Short mmCIF file of C-alpha atoms and ligand atoms in Angstrom, two decimals:
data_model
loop_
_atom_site.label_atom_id
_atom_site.label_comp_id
_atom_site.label_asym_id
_atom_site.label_seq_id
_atom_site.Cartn_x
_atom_site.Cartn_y
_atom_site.Cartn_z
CA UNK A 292 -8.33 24.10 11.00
CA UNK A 293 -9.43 21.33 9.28
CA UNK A 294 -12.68 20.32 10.56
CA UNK A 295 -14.98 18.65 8.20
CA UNK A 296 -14.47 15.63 6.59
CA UNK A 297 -13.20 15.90 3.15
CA UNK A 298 -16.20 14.29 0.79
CA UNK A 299 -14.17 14.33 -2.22
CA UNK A 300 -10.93 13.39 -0.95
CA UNK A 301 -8.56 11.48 -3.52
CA UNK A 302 -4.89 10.66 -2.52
CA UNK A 303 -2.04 10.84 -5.24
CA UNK A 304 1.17 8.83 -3.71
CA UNK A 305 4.65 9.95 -4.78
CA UNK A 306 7.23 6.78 -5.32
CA UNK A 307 10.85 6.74 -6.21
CA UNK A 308 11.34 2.62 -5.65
CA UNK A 309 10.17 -0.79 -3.98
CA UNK A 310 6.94 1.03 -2.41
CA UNK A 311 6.01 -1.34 0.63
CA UNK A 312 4.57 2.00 2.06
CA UNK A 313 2.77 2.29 -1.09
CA UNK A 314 1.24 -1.22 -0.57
CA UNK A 315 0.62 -0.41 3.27
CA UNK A 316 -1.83 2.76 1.80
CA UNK A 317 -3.00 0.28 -1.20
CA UNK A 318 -3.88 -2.67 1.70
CA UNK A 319 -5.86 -0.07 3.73
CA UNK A 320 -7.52 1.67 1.28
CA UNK A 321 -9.23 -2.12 0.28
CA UNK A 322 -10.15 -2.17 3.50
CA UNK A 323 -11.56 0.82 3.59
CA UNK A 324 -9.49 2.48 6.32
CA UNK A 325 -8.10 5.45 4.74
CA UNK A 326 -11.41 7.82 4.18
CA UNK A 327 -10.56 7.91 0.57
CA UNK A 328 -9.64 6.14 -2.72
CA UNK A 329 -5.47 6.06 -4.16
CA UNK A 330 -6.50 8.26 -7.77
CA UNK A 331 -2.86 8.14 -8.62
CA UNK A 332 0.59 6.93 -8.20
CA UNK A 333 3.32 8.93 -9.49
CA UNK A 334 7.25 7.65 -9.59
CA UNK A 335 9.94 9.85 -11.56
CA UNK A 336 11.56 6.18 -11.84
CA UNK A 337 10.01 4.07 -14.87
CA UNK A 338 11.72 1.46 -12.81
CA UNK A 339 10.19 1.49 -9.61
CA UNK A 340 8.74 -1.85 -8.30
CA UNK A 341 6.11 0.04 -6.69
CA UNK A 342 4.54 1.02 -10.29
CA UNK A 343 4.23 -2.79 -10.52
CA UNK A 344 2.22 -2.45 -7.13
CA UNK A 345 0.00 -0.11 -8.18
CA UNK A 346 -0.71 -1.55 -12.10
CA UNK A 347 -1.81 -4.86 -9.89
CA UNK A 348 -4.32 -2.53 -7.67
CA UNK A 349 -5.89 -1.61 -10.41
CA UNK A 350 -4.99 2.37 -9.98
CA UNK A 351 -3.31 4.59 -12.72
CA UNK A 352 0.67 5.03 -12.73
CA UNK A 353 1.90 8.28 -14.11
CA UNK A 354 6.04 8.45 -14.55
CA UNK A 355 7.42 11.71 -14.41
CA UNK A 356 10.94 11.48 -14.65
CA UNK A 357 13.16 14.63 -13.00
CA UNK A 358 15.80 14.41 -15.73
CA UNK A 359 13.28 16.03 -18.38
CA UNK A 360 12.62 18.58 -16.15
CA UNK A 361 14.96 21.79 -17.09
CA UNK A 362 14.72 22.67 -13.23
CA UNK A 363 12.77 22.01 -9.94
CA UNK A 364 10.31 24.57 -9.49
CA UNK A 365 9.28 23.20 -13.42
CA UNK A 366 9.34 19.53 -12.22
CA UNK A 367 7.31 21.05 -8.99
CA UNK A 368 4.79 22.87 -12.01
CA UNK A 369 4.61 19.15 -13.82
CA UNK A 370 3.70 17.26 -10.30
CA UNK A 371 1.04 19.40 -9.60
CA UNK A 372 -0.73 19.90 -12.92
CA UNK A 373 -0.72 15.67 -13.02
CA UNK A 374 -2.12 15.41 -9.54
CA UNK A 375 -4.60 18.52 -9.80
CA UNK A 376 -5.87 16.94 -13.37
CA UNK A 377 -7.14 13.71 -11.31
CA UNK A 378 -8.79 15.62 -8.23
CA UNK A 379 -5.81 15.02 -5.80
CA UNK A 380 -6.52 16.44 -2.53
CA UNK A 381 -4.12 14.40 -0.45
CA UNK A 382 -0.56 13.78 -1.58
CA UNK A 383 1.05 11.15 -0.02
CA UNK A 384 5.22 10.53 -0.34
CA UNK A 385 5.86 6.99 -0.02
CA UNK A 386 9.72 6.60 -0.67
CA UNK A 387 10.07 9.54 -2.81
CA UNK A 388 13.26 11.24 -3.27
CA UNK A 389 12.94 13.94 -4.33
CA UNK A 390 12.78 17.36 -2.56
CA UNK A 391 9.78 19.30 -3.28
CA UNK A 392 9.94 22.93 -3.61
CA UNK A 393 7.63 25.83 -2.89
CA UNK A 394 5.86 25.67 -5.93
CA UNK A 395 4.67 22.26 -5.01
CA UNK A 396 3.59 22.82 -1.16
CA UNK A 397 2.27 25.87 -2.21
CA UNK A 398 -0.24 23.92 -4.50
CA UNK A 399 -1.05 21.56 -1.82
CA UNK A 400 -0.89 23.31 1.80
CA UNK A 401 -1.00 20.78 4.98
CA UNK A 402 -2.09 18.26 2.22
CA UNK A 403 1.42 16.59 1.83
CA UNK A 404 2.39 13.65 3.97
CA UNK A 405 5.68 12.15 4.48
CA UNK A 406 6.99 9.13 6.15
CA UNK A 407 10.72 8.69 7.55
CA UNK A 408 12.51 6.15 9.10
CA UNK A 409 13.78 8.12 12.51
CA UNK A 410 12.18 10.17 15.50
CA UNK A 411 12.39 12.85 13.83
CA UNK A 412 13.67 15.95 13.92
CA UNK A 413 16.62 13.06 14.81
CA UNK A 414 18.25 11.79 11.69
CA UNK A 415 16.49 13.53 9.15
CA UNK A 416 17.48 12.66 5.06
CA UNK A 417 19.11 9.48 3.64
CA UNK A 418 20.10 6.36 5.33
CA UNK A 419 17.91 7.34 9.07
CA UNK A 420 18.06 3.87 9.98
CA UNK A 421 22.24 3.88 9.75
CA UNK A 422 22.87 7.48 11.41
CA UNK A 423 20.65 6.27 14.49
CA UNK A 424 23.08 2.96 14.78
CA UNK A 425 26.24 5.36 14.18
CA UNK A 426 24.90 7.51 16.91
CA UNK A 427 24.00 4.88 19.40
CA UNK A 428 20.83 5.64 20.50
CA UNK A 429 18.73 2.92 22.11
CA UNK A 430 15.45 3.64 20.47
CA UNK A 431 14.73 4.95 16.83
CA UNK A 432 11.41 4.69 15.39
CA UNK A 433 9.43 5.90 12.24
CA UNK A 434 7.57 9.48 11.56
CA UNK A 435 4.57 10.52 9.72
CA UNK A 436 4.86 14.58 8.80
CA UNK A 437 3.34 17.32 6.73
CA UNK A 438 5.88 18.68 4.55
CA UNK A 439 7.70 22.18 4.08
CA UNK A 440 10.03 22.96 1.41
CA UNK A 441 12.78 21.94 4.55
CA UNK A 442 14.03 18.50 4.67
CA UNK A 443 12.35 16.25 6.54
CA UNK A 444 11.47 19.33 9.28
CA UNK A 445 7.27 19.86 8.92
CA UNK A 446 4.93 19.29 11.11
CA UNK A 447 4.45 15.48 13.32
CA UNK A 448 1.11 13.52 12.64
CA UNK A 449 2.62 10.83 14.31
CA UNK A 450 5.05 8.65 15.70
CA UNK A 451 5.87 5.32 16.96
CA UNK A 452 8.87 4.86 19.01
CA UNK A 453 11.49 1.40 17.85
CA UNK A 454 13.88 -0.11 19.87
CA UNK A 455 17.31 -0.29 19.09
CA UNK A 456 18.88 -3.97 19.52
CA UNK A 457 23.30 -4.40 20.56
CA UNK A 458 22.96 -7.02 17.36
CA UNK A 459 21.11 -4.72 14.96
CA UNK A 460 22.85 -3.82 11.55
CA UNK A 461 21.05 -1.23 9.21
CA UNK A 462 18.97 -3.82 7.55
CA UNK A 463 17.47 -5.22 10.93
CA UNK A 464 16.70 -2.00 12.21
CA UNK A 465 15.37 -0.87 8.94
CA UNK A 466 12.93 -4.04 8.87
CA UNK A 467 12.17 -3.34 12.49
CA UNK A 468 10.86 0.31 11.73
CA UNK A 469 9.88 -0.86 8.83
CA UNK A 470 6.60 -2.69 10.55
CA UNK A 471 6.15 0.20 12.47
CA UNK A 472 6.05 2.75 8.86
CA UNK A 473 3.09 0.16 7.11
CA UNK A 474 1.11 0.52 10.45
CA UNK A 475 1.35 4.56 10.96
CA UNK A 476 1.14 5.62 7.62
CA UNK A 477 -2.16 4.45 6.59
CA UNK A 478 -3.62 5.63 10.63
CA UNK A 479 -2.32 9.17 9.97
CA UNK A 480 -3.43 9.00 6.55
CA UNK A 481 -7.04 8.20 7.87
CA UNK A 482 -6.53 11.01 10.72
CA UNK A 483 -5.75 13.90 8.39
CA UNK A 484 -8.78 12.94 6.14
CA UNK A 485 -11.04 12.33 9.14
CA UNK A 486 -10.64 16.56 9.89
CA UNK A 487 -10.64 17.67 13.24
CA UNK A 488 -7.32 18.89 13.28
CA UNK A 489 -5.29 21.91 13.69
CA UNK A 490 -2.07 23.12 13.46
CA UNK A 491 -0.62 25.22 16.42
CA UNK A 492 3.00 26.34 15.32
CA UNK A 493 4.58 23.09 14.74
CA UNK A 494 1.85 21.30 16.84
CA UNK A 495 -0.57 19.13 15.37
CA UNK A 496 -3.34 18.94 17.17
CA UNK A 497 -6.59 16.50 17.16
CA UNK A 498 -9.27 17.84 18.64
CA UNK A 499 -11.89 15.45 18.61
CA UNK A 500 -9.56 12.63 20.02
CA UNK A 501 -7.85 12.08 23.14
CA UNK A 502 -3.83 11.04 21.32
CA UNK A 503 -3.67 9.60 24.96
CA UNK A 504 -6.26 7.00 24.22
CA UNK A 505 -5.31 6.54 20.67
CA UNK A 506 -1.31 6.00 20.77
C1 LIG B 669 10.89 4.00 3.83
O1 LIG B 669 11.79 3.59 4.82
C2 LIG B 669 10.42 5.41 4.09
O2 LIG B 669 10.33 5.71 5.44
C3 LIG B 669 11.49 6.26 3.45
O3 LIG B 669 11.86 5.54 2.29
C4 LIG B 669 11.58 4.15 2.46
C5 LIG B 669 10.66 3.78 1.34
O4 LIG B 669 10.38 2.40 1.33
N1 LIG B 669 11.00 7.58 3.18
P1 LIG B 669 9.22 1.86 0.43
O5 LIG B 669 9.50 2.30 -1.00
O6 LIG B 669 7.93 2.42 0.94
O7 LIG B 669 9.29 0.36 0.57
#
């Protein structure tokens, strides 16, 4: 149970490219809506525009790239020991992609946030946004989740639902959700750090809000 707010909360975000999530978290962190300051963002790509994002925030870029790493669990090792050395309590994955292994969740448990492009558990890894059109459902939507060594499987913060358009093609769905991602992310951001919560098997549950009042 998480139930007091952290006081010396500090979120590292994870980035693999562009990094409008990134900016989402940056935006509401300004604005004081997240419950704690962005220490760090890390990218194994020297070439991710969402470095650029960051630099222009004002808040420290680390790149880590995988391909020095001899193997994941010592990438996993690397990740940590950058994020522990700055007081990370919070990790957040904005567009990352890579998978993160035991060694890492381990370091940081029910402190590591996701977002995905789907209703998850629906159309979890690459390309959500195309497997929901190739599927044909009517509504899609984005996901906000702790994560577990499993793919895209841990436990929901929260979701918002999408709707899926006869016309859409993977980019206008993807822009659709999209919206939907730079709204949630930063609101379950400020959830987790506000305490209150448990988790019940795979439920997350707030217990000092009514999710009724608040979805
Ligand atoms: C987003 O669609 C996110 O849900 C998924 O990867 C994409 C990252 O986009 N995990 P951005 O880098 O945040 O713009």
């Amino acid at each position: 149970m998480s139930d007091v707010r952290e006081t010396q909360a500090a979120i590292g975000v994870l980035i693999s490219g562009r990094g409008s999530n990134l900016q989402a978290l940056i935006d509401a962190s300004r604005e004081r809506r997240l419950g704690a300051p962005i220490r760090v963002v890390v990218s194994n790509r020297a070439d991710a525009l969402g470095l650029d994002r960051a630099r222009a925030a004002g808040i420290e870029t680390v790149v880590l790239p995988h391909t020095q790493a001899p193997d994941r669990e010592a990438y996993d090792r690397a990740l940590v020991q950058v994020l522990r050395e700055r007081g990370v309590t919070l990790v957040c994955l904005a567009g990352f992609m890579r998978l993160l292994g035991p060694v890492f969740c381990e370091a940081f448990p029910d402190r590591v946030l996701n977002i995905h492009p789907s209703l998850l558990p629906a159309f979890p890894g690459m390309r959500a946004q195309a497997q929901a059109l190739r599927h044909g459902v009517k509504v899609s939507g984005a996901t906000v989740h702790f994560v577990t060594p499993a793919l895209d499987d841990g436990p929901i913060v929260l979701q918002e639902a999408v709707p899926v358009y006869d016309d859409d093609t993977e980019e206008t769905l993807s822009a659709r959700i999209l919206e939907v991602e730079h709204r949630i992310y930063p609101e379950a951001v400020r959830r987790v750090l506000a305490g209150g919560w448990r988790i019940e098997g795979r439920r997350v549950l707030f217990a000092s809000t009514d999710s009724r009042d608040e979805r």
